[in-house]
Amino acid sequence: MARLALLSVSNKTGIIDLARSLVEEFDFDLISSGGTAQALKDAGLPVTKVADYTGSPEILGGRVKTLHPRIHGGILARRDVPEDITDLENNQIRPIDLVVVNLYPFEETIAKPGVTLLEAVEQIDIGGPAMLRASSKNFAHLAVLCDPGQYDEYLEELRQNNGVASLEFRQKAALKGFSHTASYDRAIASYLAGTQQYTLNGRQLQSLRYGENPHQPATWYQTGTTPTGWTSATKLQGKELSYNNLVDLEAARRIIAEFSDTPAATIIKHTNPCGTALGSTISEAYQKAFNADSTSAFGGIVALNRPIDAATASELTKTFLECVVAPSCDAEAQEILAKKSNVRVLTLADLSSGPQDTVKAIAGGFLVQTSDDIIADTNQWQVVTERQPTPDELAELLFAWKVCKHVKSNAIVVTSDHTTLGVGAGQMNRVGSVKIALEQAQEKAKGATLASDGFFPFDDSVKTAAAAGITAIVQPGGSLRDKDSIIAANELGLLMVLTGVRHFLH
């Protein structure tokens, strides 16, 4: 008797090709339900509808299709237990050798704007998870596939093992089945719980060589069923991405996402920008960012908000870089970059979209906060000094503020001509960050702008900035001693703007 395969999928990618191989190459009989059965029939493949096989029609608007003893008996029967085989024979049940199931798109549904609770609930699959769990439990006697990416591997298993998938493959597929249902249930529970419960769920994408240091194992996980963000990026060349590469790439993405209207480039070292700049072309923006701190740029991570062209590629090859990411890369640029085969070159069309939440693990739990994606609005800023900003000064203040937002606290950024000149990051006191940023800027600080991610608790930093030649300062304000800083700015002829928004980055 021919073997029996049950195919019931929401995502029909590759299902026709799989079914055709099962029938024509391996002599399977097919049973299927709903839209999958119709798709197979339309493709000219012989298929028996589940309702015809069980003798029970689909009911409740399709809510009940596969929940039947002839289905689950065929899945759960142990072929090496005589009593199970007798039960199958007495109830005219055929053993099922392959189950191909994926689930209603619940996560995709709840991600849509304005989705209602009723719409979400109708996308909670019942029969699918039941079949996945049953077939995963009985992996000793059948195979289960829940991802189109498994289809070719399964067929190759059959070809190499006289038409039978190996036990090793079946067990691995069962694990994927249980992981899939677990992920699905967590998504449902999280949605219904709202803010009462927060679940972390991801599918292992790849094991990394190590984490921040060689003695720390690390793994990259994908969230959601559809690749997004870095999981959807294309690597054009270079070695595999490391843990630190990915962390730095995300930091670079967050900065470059601040700038959409003008070509922009940023160079990241240890999650902080050592150079960020705007330009009339992407090549000019990169050169300005590189020249801002060429020493630190060595071994850096570069993000560009425009496609890589030949001129930019030529500049990129002049120093050692770990990674470069841009929306795209033209053919001539790829050929130039290929000369530096070790540099990892990635394309990511959407560099602006990031996670809605940030999560940090602590002993006994984890912390969740919404991402700091507030958009700076200069109309909400308050000019607190006698001197008022010109349009050019306001644009420079905005640039400095956007960059400062992505520098580790205490953060100070000095800029001019939409280019960073000095960055003071992660110091234990703000005075120290001011000194580091001004020392980097050196003589270029004269006439430059300074941004601070937090308020100045005293007027000492304002006086230090003025002595170095800074002429404009942007900071959130909010200190009990704001008045002292404002008085100092007025006495020294500085422009000072308060944003009313703080951007600590721990």
Short mmCIF file of C-alpha atoms in Angstrom, two decimals:
data_model
loop_
_atom_site.label_atom_id
_atom_site.label_comp_id
_atom_site.label_asym_id
_atom_site.label_seq_id
_atom_site.Cartn_x
_atom_site.Cartn_y
_atom_site.Cartn_z
CA MET A 1 0.00 0.00 0.00
CA ALA A 2 1.21 3.50 -0.81
CA ARG A 3 2.36 5.66 2.03
CA LEU A 4 0.08 8.48 3.18
CA ALA A 5 0.99 12.15 3.54
CA LEU A 6 -1.21 14.79 5.16
CA LEU A 7 -0.69 18.30 3.79
CA SER A 8 -2.49 21.25 5.43
CA VAL A 9 -0.66 24.57 5.23
CA SER A 10 -1.43 28.24 5.58
CA ASN A 11 1.82 29.28 3.89
CA LYS A 12 1.70 27.45 0.57
CA THR A 13 5.23 28.33 -0.53
CA GLY A 14 6.77 25.27 -2.19
CA ILE A 15 3.86 22.95 -1.35
CA ILE A 16 3.02 22.09 -4.98
CA ASP A 17 6.59 21.07 -5.81
CA LEU A 18 6.82 19.01 -2.62
CA ALA A 19 3.51 17.28 -3.31
CA ARG A 20 4.46 16.50 -6.90
CA SER A 21 7.72 14.88 -5.78
CA LEU A 22 5.90 12.88 -3.11
CA VAL A 23 3.42 11.51 -5.65
CA GLU A 24 5.58 11.04 -8.74
CA GLU A 25 8.91 10.10 -7.18
CA PHE A 26 7.94 8.31 -3.97
CA ASP A 27 4.41 7.02 -4.61
CA PHE A 28 2.66 8.81 -1.73
CA ASP A 29 -1.10 9.22 -1.46
CA LEU A 30 -2.16 12.70 -0.40
CA ILE A 31 -4.90 13.90 1.91
CA SER A 32 -5.46 17.56 2.49
CA SER A 33 -7.91 20.11 3.80
CA GLY A 34 -9.37 23.46 2.79
CA GLY A 35 -7.35 25.71 0.54
CA THR A 36 -4.40 23.33 0.40
CA ALA A 37 -6.56 20.59 -1.13
CA GLN A 38 -7.86 23.04 -3.72
CA ALA A 39 -4.35 24.22 -4.59
CA LEU A 40 -3.18 20.64 -5.10
CA LYS A 41 -6.22 19.83 -7.20
CA ASP A 42 -5.69 22.94 -9.33
CA ALA A 43 -2.12 21.78 -9.94
CA GLY A 44 -3.44 18.51 -11.30
CA LEU A 45 -2.29 16.39 -8.37
CA PRO A 46 -4.40 13.51 -7.00
CA VAL A 47 -5.62 14.44 -3.52
CA THR A 48 -8.33 13.26 -1.15
CA LYS A 49 -10.01 15.90 0.98
CA VAL A 50 -9.81 15.30 4.71
CA ALA A 51 -13.60 15.48 4.93
CA ASP A 52 -13.92 12.64 2.40
CA TYR A 53 -11.24 10.59 4.15
CA THR A 54 -12.79 10.95 7.63
CA GLY A 55 -16.40 10.87 6.48
CA SER A 56 -16.98 14.02 8.54
CA PRO A 57 -17.56 17.40 6.89
CA GLU A 58 -15.74 20.55 7.88
CA ILE A 59 -17.96 22.32 10.41
CA LEU A 60 -18.21 25.58 12.34
CA GLY A 61 -17.03 27.64 9.39
CA GLY A 62 -13.84 25.59 9.08
CA ARG A 63 -12.93 25.66 12.77
CA VAL A 64 -13.11 21.87 12.82
CA LYS A 65 -11.45 20.07 9.92
CA THR A 66 -8.72 17.68 11.04
CA LEU A 67 -9.77 16.97 14.65
CA HIS A 68 -10.84 13.38 14.00
CA PRO A 69 -9.68 9.88 15.15
CA ARG A 70 -8.86 8.83 11.58
CA ILE A 71 -6.38 11.72 11.43
CA HIS A 72 -4.87 11.59 14.89
CA GLY A 73 -5.00 7.82 15.09
CA GLY A 74 -2.99 7.65 11.87
CA ILE A 75 -0.49 10.15 13.26
CA LEU A 76 -0.06 8.75 16.78
CA ALA A 77 -0.06 5.02 16.06
CA ARG A 78 3.14 3.23 17.08
CA ARG A 79 4.10 0.83 14.31
CA ASP A 80 5.95 -1.45 16.74
CA VAL A 81 3.02 -1.85 19.15
CA PRO A 82 0.67 -4.65 17.95
CA GLU A 83 -2.31 -3.21 19.86
CA ASP A 84 -1.94 0.10 18.00
CA ILE A 85 -1.88 -1.67 14.64
CA THR A 86 -4.97 -3.67 15.60
CA ASP A 87 -6.79 -0.46 16.54
CA LEU A 88 -5.92 1.02 13.16
CA GLU A 89 -7.23 -2.05 11.32
CA ASN A 90 -10.43 -2.24 13.38
CA ASN A 91 -11.20 1.41 12.70
CA GLN A 92 -10.12 1.47 9.04
CA ILE A 93 -7.38 4.00 9.76
CA ARG A 94 -4.30 4.27 7.56
CA PRO A 95 -1.00 5.13 9.25
CA ILE A 96 0.26 8.56 8.21
CA ASP A 97 3.94 8.70 7.27
CA LEU A 98 4.32 12.44 6.68
CA VAL A 99 2.58 15.48 8.14
CA VAL A 100 3.17 18.88 6.51
CA VAL A 101 1.55 21.65 8.54
CA ASN A 102 2.11 25.32 9.19
CA LEU A 103 -0.19 27.56 11.16
CA TYR A 104 -2.61 30.43 10.67
CA PRO A 105 -0.68 33.74 10.49
CA PHE A 106 -1.50 34.95 14.00
CA GLU A 107 1.61 37.12 14.49
CA GLU A 108 1.21 38.71 11.07
CA THR A 109 -2.44 39.45 11.87
CA ILE A 110 -1.82 41.19 15.20
CA ALA A 111 0.98 43.23 13.62
CA LYS A 112 -1.53 44.94 11.31
CA PRO A 113 -2.67 48.41 12.41
CA GLY A 114 -6.17 48.48 13.88
CA VAL A 115 -6.66 44.71 14.11
CA THR A 116 -9.56 43.81 16.41
CA LEU A 117 -9.61 41.17 19.13
CA LEU A 118 -12.17 39.19 17.12
CA GLU A 119 -9.94 39.21 14.04
CA ALA A 120 -6.97 38.09 16.11
CA VAL A 121 -8.90 35.28 17.80
CA GLU A 122 -10.04 33.85 14.47
CA GLN A 123 -6.37 33.48 13.50
CA ILE A 124 -5.68 31.20 16.48
CA ASP A 125 -5.05 27.80 14.89
CA ILE A 126 -6.36 24.73 16.75
CA GLY A 127 -6.11 21.74 14.42
CA GLY A 128 -2.68 22.72 13.14
CA PRO A 129 -0.91 22.79 16.53
CA ALA A 130 -2.69 19.55 17.50
CA MET A 131 -1.32 17.79 14.42
CA LEU A 132 2.13 19.32 14.87
CA ARG A 133 2.36 18.18 18.47
CA ALA A 134 1.00 14.72 17.73
CA SER A 135 3.35 14.09 14.81
CA SER A 136 6.33 15.59 16.67
CA LYS A 137 5.61 13.27 19.60
CA ASN A 138 5.57 10.25 17.28
CA PHE A 139 8.76 11.15 15.38
CA ALA A 140 9.96 7.58 15.85
CA HIS A 141 7.43 6.52 13.21
CA LEU A 142 6.80 9.51 10.91
CA ALA A 143 8.18 12.85 9.77
CA VAL A 144 6.71 16.30 10.33
CA LEU A 145 7.50 19.44 8.36
CA CYS A 146 6.36 22.90 9.48
CA ASP A 147 8.62 25.16 7.41
CA PRO A 148 8.92 25.31 3.59
CA GLY A 149 12.66 25.51 4.12
CA GLN A 150 12.59 21.85 5.21
CA TYR A 151 11.01 20.48 2.03
CA ASP A 152 14.14 20.04 -0.07
CA GLU A 153 16.06 18.54 2.84
CA TYR A 154 13.28 16.00 3.44
CA LEU A 155 13.18 14.97 -0.21
CA GLU A 156 16.95 14.57 -0.21
CA GLU A 157 16.62 12.38 2.89
CA LEU A 158 14.23 10.12 0.98
CA ARG A 159 16.54 9.94 -2.02
CA GLN A 160 19.58 9.03 0.06
CA ASN A 161 17.86 6.53 2.39
CA ASN A 162 15.77 4.34 0.09
CA GLY A 163 12.65 6.46 0.50
CA VAL A 164 12.75 6.73 4.30
CA ALA A 165 13.80 9.80 6.28
CA SER A 166 16.43 8.99 8.89
CA LEU A 167 15.59 8.95 12.59
CA GLU A 168 18.07 11.78 13.12
CA PHE A 169 16.20 13.95 10.61
CA ARG A 170 12.80 13.04 12.07
CA GLN A 171 13.91 13.95 15.59
CA LYS A 172 15.35 17.26 14.42
CA ALA A 173 12.11 18.00 12.57
CA ALA A 174 10.10 17.10 15.69
CA LEU A 175 12.10 19.63 17.71
CA LYS A 176 11.30 22.26 15.11
CA GLY A 177 7.62 21.31 15.34
CA PHE A 178 7.53 21.69 19.13
CA SER A 179 9.47 24.96 18.89
CA HIS A 180 6.96 26.23 16.34
CA THR A 181 3.93 25.48 18.50
CA ALA A 182 5.66 26.86 21.59
CA SER A 183 6.43 30.10 19.75
CA TYR A 184 2.88 30.28 18.46
CA ASP A 185 1.35 29.79 21.91
CA ARG A 186 3.66 32.38 23.44
CA ALA A 187 2.60 34.93 20.83
CA ILE A 188 -1.06 34.29 21.61
CA ALA A 189 -0.54 34.41 25.37
CA SER A 190 1.48 37.61 25.12
CA TYR A 191 -1.15 39.27 22.95
CA LEU A 192 -4.04 38.34 25.24
CA ALA A 193 -2.10 39.24 28.39
CA GLY A 194 -1.22 42.68 27.08
CA THR A 195 1.16 44.39 29.53
CA GLN A 196 0.60 41.72 32.18
CA GLN A 197 3.00 39.30 30.53
CA TYR A 198 6.01 39.78 28.27
CA THR A 199 7.47 36.86 26.41
CA LEU A 200 10.75 36.56 24.57
CA ASN A 201 10.69 34.19 21.65
CA GLY A 202 13.10 33.56 18.82
CA ARG A 203 14.15 30.93 16.34
CA GLN A 204 17.85 30.06 16.26
CA LEU A 205 19.31 31.59 13.14
CA GLN A 206 22.92 30.59 13.67
CA SER A 207 25.52 29.88 16.31
CA LEU A 208 28.14 32.61 16.48
CA ARG A 209 31.85 31.92 16.94
CA TYR A 210 31.59 33.50 20.39
CA GLY A 211 30.06 36.44 22.23
CA GLU A 212 31.76 39.62 23.39
CA ASN A 213 34.80 37.51 24.33
CA PRO A 214 36.08 34.09 23.14
CA HIS A 215 35.04 32.33 26.36
CA GLN A 216 31.37 33.38 25.92
CA PRO A 217 29.18 31.17 23.68
CA ALA A 218 26.63 33.15 21.65
CA THR A 219 23.69 32.50 19.34
CA TRP A 220 21.75 34.71 16.93
CA TYR A 221 17.96 34.34 17.07
CA GLN A 222 15.29 35.60 14.70
CA THR A 223 12.04 36.98 16.09
CA GLY A 224 8.82 36.50 14.17
CA THR A 225 8.13 34.17 11.30
CA THR A 226 9.13 36.64 8.57
CA PRO A 227 12.75 37.84 8.42
CA THR A 228 13.08 41.53 9.29
CA GLY A 229 15.92 43.82 10.22
CA TRP A 230 19.33 42.18 10.19
CA THR A 231 17.86 38.74 9.52
CA SER A 232 16.64 40.11 6.17
CA ALA A 233 19.96 41.74 5.24
CA THR A 234 22.01 40.40 2.34
CA LYS A 235 25.71 39.79 2.89
CA LEU A 236 27.51 40.48 -0.36
CA GLN A 237 30.96 39.46 0.84
CA GLY A 238 33.17 38.89 3.85
CA LYS A 239 33.42 36.59 6.84
CA GLU A 240 30.51 35.52 9.01
CA LEU A 241 29.10 38.21 11.28
CA SER A 242 30.20 38.10 14.90
CA TYR A 243 28.28 38.99 18.06
CA ASN A 244 30.13 42.31 18.35
CA ASN A 245 29.60 43.04 14.65
CA LEU A 246 25.84 42.70 15.06
CA VAL A 247 25.75 44.84 18.19
CA ASP A 248 27.75 47.57 16.47
CA LEU A 249 25.71 47.30 13.27
CA GLU A 250 22.54 47.91 15.26
CA ALA A 251 24.11 50.96 16.91
CA ALA A 252 25.08 52.23 13.45
CA ARG A 253 21.58 51.59 12.13
CA ARG A 254 20.02 53.60 14.96
CA ILE A 255 22.17 56.62 14.17
CA ILE A 256 21.76 56.49 10.41
CA ALA A 257 17.98 56.15 10.85
CA GLU A 258 17.97 59.71 12.20
CA PHE A 259 18.87 61.07 8.78
CA SER A 260 16.76 60.45 5.69
CA ASP A 261 16.70 63.68 3.69
CA THR A 262 20.47 64.10 3.26
CA PRO A 263 23.30 61.65 2.48
CA ALA A 264 24.72 60.55 5.83
CA ALA A 265 27.49 58.28 7.07
CA THR A 266 28.48 57.05 10.51
CA ILE A 267 31.44 55.03 11.72
CA ILE A 268 30.96 53.03 14.92
CA LYS A 269 33.48 51.67 17.41
CA HIS A 270 32.19 49.79 20.47
CA THR A 271 28.63 51.07 19.84
CA ASN A 272 29.72 54.74 19.91
CA PRO A 273 30.15 56.94 16.84
CA CYS A 274 33.72 58.02 16.23
CA GLY A 275 32.58 59.95 13.18
CA THR A 276 29.18 60.96 11.79
CA ALA A 277 28.58 63.43 8.99
CA LEU A 278 26.20 64.70 6.34
CA GLY A 279 27.29 65.54 2.80
CA SER A 280 26.05 66.53 -0.62
CA THR A 281 26.94 63.00 -1.77
CA ILE A 282 27.34 59.76 0.14
CA SER A 283 31.04 59.74 -0.74
CA GLU A 284 31.48 63.21 0.76
CA ALA A 285 29.52 62.21 3.87
CA TYR A 286 31.75 59.17 4.41
CA GLN A 287 34.98 61.11 3.89
CA LYS A 288 33.87 63.75 6.42
CA ALA A 289 32.90 61.05 8.93
CA PHE A 290 36.22 59.26 8.43
CA ASN A 291 38.29 62.43 8.77
CA ALA A 292 36.47 63.31 12.00
CA ASP A 293 38.53 60.61 13.79
CA SER A 294 40.53 58.57 11.30
CA THR A 295 42.49 56.85 14.08
CA SER A 296 39.37 55.40 15.73
CA ALA A 297 37.80 54.61 12.36
CA PHE A 298 40.34 51.81 11.84
CA GLY A 299 38.45 48.53 12.27
CA GLY A 300 35.13 50.36 12.46
CA ILE A 301 31.57 49.63 11.39
CA VAL A 302 30.23 51.92 8.64
CA ALA A 303 26.58 52.66 7.91
CA LEU A 304 25.48 54.70 4.90
CA ASN A 305 21.95 55.88 4.14
CA ARG A 306 22.46 55.92 0.38
CA PRO A 307 23.55 53.17 -2.08
CA ILE A 308 27.27 52.51 -2.29
CA ASP A 309 28.64 53.88 -5.55
CA ALA A 310 32.09 53.50 -7.06
CA ALA A 311 33.46 56.71 -5.54
CA THR A 312 32.36 55.69 -2.04
CA ALA A 313 33.61 52.14 -2.50
CA SER A 314 37.06 53.45 -3.44
CA GLU A 315 37.17 55.48 -0.22
CA LEU A 316 35.99 52.53 1.85
CA THR A 317 38.91 50.39 0.64
CA LYS A 318 41.51 52.86 1.88
CA THR A 319 41.34 51.64 5.48
CA PHE A 320 40.59 48.46 7.39
CA LEU A 321 36.89 48.16 8.21
CA GLU A 322 34.96 45.34 9.86
CA CYS A 323 31.56 45.92 8.24
CA VAL A 324 29.81 48.24 5.82
CA VAL A 325 26.03 48.42 5.46
CA ALA A 326 23.97 50.47 3.01
CA PRO A 327 20.54 50.21 1.35
CA SER A 328 22.18 48.77 -1.78
CA CYS A 329 25.47 48.54 -3.65
CA ASP A 330 25.93 48.99 -7.39
CA ALA A 331 27.86 46.52 -9.52
CA GLU A 332 30.94 48.69 -10.01
CA ALA A 333 31.13 49.35 -6.27
CA GLN A 334 30.90 45.61 -5.55
CA GLU A 335 33.79 44.96 -7.88
CA ILE A 336 35.91 47.57 -6.10
CA LEU A 337 35.00 46.30 -2.61
CA ALA A 338 35.82 42.73 -3.64
CA LYS A 339 39.49 43.73 -3.48
CA LYS A 340 38.98 43.89 0.30
CA SER A 341 37.45 40.44 0.56
CA ASN A 342 37.52 40.27 4.36
CA VAL A 343 35.33 43.31 4.91
CA ARG A 344 31.73 42.29 5.50
CA VAL A 345 29.51 44.21 3.07
CA LEU A 346 25.77 44.06 3.74
CA THR A 347 22.74 45.58 2.11
CA LEU A 348 19.60 46.32 4.11
CA ALA A 349 16.92 48.17 2.20
CA ASP A 350 15.14 49.40 5.33
CA LEU A 351 17.64 50.89 7.74
CA SER A 352 15.02 52.95 9.54
CA SER A 353 12.89 50.24 11.18
CA GLY A 354 14.01 48.88 14.54
CA PRO A 355 12.60 47.06 17.54
CA GLN A 356 9.74 48.67 19.42
CA ASP A 357 11.19 47.59 22.77
CA THR A 358 14.61 47.17 24.29
CA VAL A 359 15.21 44.32 26.73
CA LYS A 360 17.99 43.88 29.28
CA ALA A 361 18.53 40.83 31.45
CA ILE A 362 19.09 41.25 35.18
CA ALA A 363 19.39 38.66 37.95
CA GLY A 364 15.99 37.07 38.42
CA GLY A 365 14.32 38.63 35.40
CA PHE A 366 14.60 41.27 32.71
CA LEU A 367 13.71 44.90 32.06
CA VAL A 368 11.65 46.13 29.11
CA GLN A 369 11.31 49.67 27.87
CA THR A 370 10.03 51.24 24.68
CA SER A 371 12.78 52.19 22.27
CA ASP A 372 14.02 55.78 22.35
CA ASP A 373 12.64 56.63 18.93
CA ILE A 374 11.17 60.05 19.71
CA ILE A 375 11.64 62.44 16.79
CA ALA A 376 13.32 65.72 17.65
CA ASP A 377 11.08 68.73 17.04
CA THR A 378 12.89 72.07 17.09
CA ASN A 379 9.54 73.85 17.39
CA GLN A 380 9.36 72.46 20.93
CA TRP A 381 12.84 73.68 21.88
CA GLN A 382 13.33 76.70 24.12
CA VAL A 383 15.99 79.31 23.45
CA VAL A 384 17.02 80.42 26.95
CA THR A 385 19.83 82.87 26.11
CA GLU A 386 19.74 86.40 24.82
CA ARG A 387 21.35 85.32 21.57
CA GLN A 388 18.91 83.70 19.15
CA PRO A 389 19.88 80.99 16.65
CA THR A 390 20.18 81.56 12.93
CA PRO A 391 18.60 78.89 10.67
CA ASP A 392 22.08 77.43 10.05
CA GLU A 393 22.84 77.31 13.77
CA LEU A 394 19.53 75.61 14.49
CA ALA A 395 20.25 72.99 11.82
CA GLU A 396 23.68 72.35 13.36
CA LEU A 397 22.18 72.09 16.84
CA LEU A 398 19.69 69.52 15.53
CA PHE A 399 22.45 67.47 13.91
CA ALA A 400 24.52 67.48 17.10
CA TRP A 401 21.46 66.53 19.18
CA LYS A 402 20.57 63.61 16.93
CA VAL A 403 24.07 62.17 17.16
CA CYS A 404 24.36 62.76 20.92
CA LYS A 405 21.18 60.72 21.44
CA HIS A 406 23.11 57.59 20.38
CA VAL A 407 26.28 58.10 22.42
CA LYS A 408 26.74 56.31 25.74
CA SER A 409 26.02 58.51 28.77
CA ASN A 410 27.44 60.79 29.96
CA ALA A 411 27.47 61.95 26.35
CA ILE A 412 28.97 65.11 24.86
CA VAL A 413 29.24 65.71 21.11
CA VAL A 414 31.00 68.62 19.40
CA THR A 415 30.08 69.31 15.76
CA SER A 416 30.56 71.76 12.93
CA ASP A 417 29.46 71.68 9.30
CA HIS A 418 27.22 68.68 10.14
CA THR A 419 30.27 66.66 11.14
CA THR A 420 31.33 65.34 14.52
CA LEU A 421 34.58 66.85 15.76
CA GLY A 422 34.76 65.32 19.22
CA VAL A 423 32.80 62.69 21.16
CA GLY A 424 32.93 62.19 24.92
CA ALA A 425 31.19 58.92 25.76
CA GLY A 426 30.45 56.83 28.82
CA GLN A 427 32.31 58.91 31.39
CA MET A 428 31.41 58.84 35.07
CA ASN A 429 30.94 62.62 35.13
CA ARG A 430 29.84 65.11 32.52
CA VAL A 431 32.87 67.34 33.01
CA GLY A 432 35.09 64.45 31.94
CA SER A 433 33.03 63.89 28.78
CA VAL A 434 33.23 67.60 27.93
CA LYS A 435 37.01 67.59 28.27
CA ILE A 436 37.40 64.46 26.09
CA ALA A 437 35.17 65.85 23.34
CA LEU A 438 36.94 69.23 23.33
CA GLU A 439 40.38 67.62 23.35
CA GLN A 440 39.42 65.62 20.26
CA ALA A 441 38.04 68.70 18.52
CA GLN A 442 41.11 70.78 19.41
CA GLU A 443 41.27 74.02 17.38
CA LYS A 444 38.21 73.01 15.37
CA ALA A 445 36.10 73.64 18.48
CA LYS A 446 36.23 77.36 17.76
CA GLY A 447 32.83 78.34 16.43
CA ALA A 448 31.49 74.80 16.91
CA THR A 449 28.35 73.44 18.54
CA LEU A 450 28.16 71.24 21.64
CA ALA A 451 25.37 68.80 22.55
CA SER A 452 24.83 67.14 25.94
CA ASP A 453 22.47 64.19 26.46
CA GLY A 454 21.71 65.32 30.03
CA PHE A 455 21.50 68.64 31.84
CA PHE A 456 24.51 70.48 33.28
CA PRO A 457 24.30 70.32 37.09
CA PHE A 458 26.77 73.22 37.35
CA ASP A 459 28.03 75.98 35.09
CA ASP A 460 31.60 74.61 34.92
CA SER A 461 31.04 72.68 31.67
CA VAL A 462 29.56 75.77 30.00
CA LYS A 463 32.61 77.82 30.94
CA THR A 464 34.96 75.06 29.75
CA ALA A 465 33.12 74.88 26.42
CA ALA A 466 33.25 78.63 25.93
CA ALA A 467 36.97 78.73 26.71
CA ALA A 468 37.52 76.19 23.91
CA GLY A 469 35.60 78.33 21.42
CA ILE A 470 32.15 76.67 21.46
CA THR A 471 29.47 79.17 20.45
CA ALA A 472 26.23 77.15 20.76
CA ILE A 473 24.99 74.50 23.19
CA VAL A 474 21.98 72.19 23.07
CA GLN A 475 20.96 70.27 26.19
CA PRO A 476 17.74 68.97 27.76
CA GLY A 477 17.65 71.24 30.78
CA GLY A 478 15.87 70.21 33.95
CA SER A 479 18.56 70.88 36.55
CA LEU A 480 17.77 72.84 39.70
CA ARG A 481 20.76 74.95 38.68
CA ASP A 482 19.78 75.54 35.04
CA LYS A 483 19.79 79.25 35.82
CA ASP A 484 23.50 79.16 36.62
CA SER A 485 24.31 77.61 33.23
CA ILE A 486 22.07 80.10 31.42
CA ILE A 487 23.66 83.07 33.19
CA ALA A 488 27.12 81.78 32.30
CA ALA A 489 26.10 81.33 28.66
CA ASN A 490 24.77 84.87 28.47
CA GLU A 491 27.88 86.33 30.12
CA LEU A 492 30.08 84.46 27.64
CA GLY A 493 27.96 85.30 24.58
CA LEU A 494 26.87 81.71 23.92
CA LEU A 495 23.64 80.47 22.41
CA MET A 496 21.87 77.86 24.55
CA VAL A 497 18.82 75.79 23.63
CA LEU A 498 16.89 73.46 25.94
CA THR A 499 15.11 70.51 24.30
CA GLY A 500 13.07 69.36 27.30
CA VAL A 501 13.95 65.76 26.36
CA ARG A 502 16.74 63.65 27.87
CA HIS A 503 18.54 60.89 25.96
CA PHE A 504 20.49 58.79 28.47
CA LEU A 505 21.91 55.63 26.90
CA HIS A 506 23.14 53.11 29.46
#
